[in-house]
Amino acid sequence: MNIHRIRRDIVAIVEDYLSLDQLQDVRINIAVVRPLVDKLYDMEDVSIVYCLMVNRAKFLAEQNTVQNRNNVNFTRATLCELVATRILRRYGEDAEPQDRLLLLANILVAGFHPFLNAPPDVIAQADDTVAWAHFKPVPALEVAIVTGSKMFLSSSTCQKVVSAIYDGRIIYTPSSFFDLIPDHYKKTPITLYNPRKAPLLNQYRLIVPRVRNALDKVQFVVLLFFYFLFMAERNPARVTWREICFSVYTFGWCLDQLATILEHGWGIYSQNLWSFLDVGFMGLYAMYICLRTYGAVAGEEGLSIQGIDLLVMAAPILVPRLAFNLMSNNMVFLSIRAMISDFALLNFIPCLALL
């Protein structure tokens, strides 16, 4: 019910378009923003930040249906982000030092259901009309990422939690939209990692983002190594051991990428700098497997040659992907990614028109 209550307050407050600078003006801050922050913070509900992010997503969805970008829904979405940022900062300032990080982690990464404590008739109505009502609880941090809340994500309080998650100082089971291999018995509550009490060999540390990032780099280097070995002796007449090693390893790598997309959704997966390169390579690999398998079974060498030729086209994808992986924070690569994304969208629109 907090989601609807916050929406009513935001709609009643904002009736005209205002930019972020205008919302941060001293007079508007005293008259509008600060009273709203005080009101929501006094509720002492850790789900308030999540509710604000959900309302921001709703206002942005409504704003996209209007041709004019400078409309009132954009201002309402910006106000939700601004209020959420200040409430999160206040939680960090008022909490005890020893409990601060754990409290902020519960606010940002704990999963909340949009229909929590809703009447049964409302849930039944939503089940018939809204497909995402069946989704699992989503944390406020993921909603902020999907909605592009840059001000919220770049705040010092949020960055403190993100850094702790990346380093593995915060332990929790990430929420997922779809479990390829369900392991619900392994779910653990949000806690702070204590190396003195943790076992010496803990396999769950492999999901720590910093460790996972290093493993991803090693896995991709191995994939690139097998790819070059196979390309050095590609032989459409017979299946060699190099091709078998490459095909089996690449199949496992593609399965891991597919599981990531299913678990976290395309919106989260596409935020990665090299996600479009991975999807392109998986498409080429799938076509190669189909042509190569059918050509080998049917005895048609021409199809096998076409499959290998398709795989050769993956070289311009794999090599830049390695550079993207090693220098992911480089502004040049960030600009190239944005340019390629816009170029792909421009090419996709004419294809739809032709269909």
Coordinates of N, CA and C in Angstrom, one line a residue, residues 10 14 23 52-53 55-61 63 72-82 149:
I10 N 3.0 12.2 -4.6 CA 3.8 12.7 -5.6 C 2.9 13.4 -6.7
V14 N 3.4 17.5 -7.5 CA 4.0 17.9 -8.8 C 2.8 18.0 -9.8
L23 N 14.2 21.4 -8.8 CA 13.8 20.7 -7.7 C 14.8 20.8 -6.5
L52 N 9.7 4.1 -3.7 CA 10.0 5.2 -4.5 C 10.5 4.9 -5.9
M53 N 11.4 3.9 -5.9 CA 12.0 3.4 -7.2 C 10.9 2.8 -8.1
N55 N 7.7 3.6 -8.1 CA 6.9 4.7 -8.6 C 7.7 5.5 -9.7
R56 N 9.0 5.6 -9.5 CA 9.8 6.2 -10.6 C 9.7 5.4 -11.9
A57 N 9.8 4.1 -11.8 CA 9.6 3.3 -13.0 C 8.3 3.5 -13.6
K58 N 7.2 3.6 -12.8 CA 5.9 3.8 -13.4 C 5.7 5.1 -14.0
F59 N 6.3 6.2 -13.4 CA 6.2 7.5 -14.0 C 7.0 7.6 -15.3
L60 N 8.1 6.9 -15.4 CA 8.9 6.9 -16.6 C 8.2 6.2 -17.7
A61 N 7.5 5.1 -17.3 CA 6.7 4.3 -18.3 C 5.6 5.2 -18.9
Q63 N 5.7 8.5 -18.9 CA 6.3 9.6 -19.6 C 6.7 9.2 -21.1
V72 N 5.2 16.4 -17.0 CA 5.1 16.3 -15.6 C 5.5 15.0 -15.1
N73 N 5.3 13.9 -15.8 CA 5.7 12.6 -15.3 C 7.2 12.5 -15.2
F74 N 7.9 13.1 -16.1 CA 9.4 13.1 -15.9 C 9.8 13.8 -14.6
T75 N 9.1 14.9 -14.3 CA 9.4 15.6 -13.0 C 9.1 14.7 -11.8
R76 N 8.0 14.0 -11.9 CA 7.6 13.2 -10.8 C 8.6 12.0 -10.6
A77 N 9.1 11.5 -11.7 CA 10.1 10.4 -11.6 C 11.4 10.9 -11.0
T78 N 11.7 12.2 -11.4 CA 13.0 12.8 -10.8 C 12.8 13.0 -9.4
L79 N 11.6 13.5 -9.0 CA 11.4 13.7 -7.5 C 11.4 12.5 -6.7
C80 N 10.9 11.4 -7.3 CA 11.0 10.1 -6.6 C 12.5 9.7 -6.4
E81 N 13.3 9.9 -7.4 CA 14.7 9.5 -7.2 C 15.4 10.5 -6.2
L82 N 15.1 11.7 -6.3 CA 15.7 12.7 -5.3 C 15.3 12.4 -3.9
S149 N 18.6 5.4 -12.7 CA 18.7 6.4 -11.6 C 20.1 6.7 -11.3

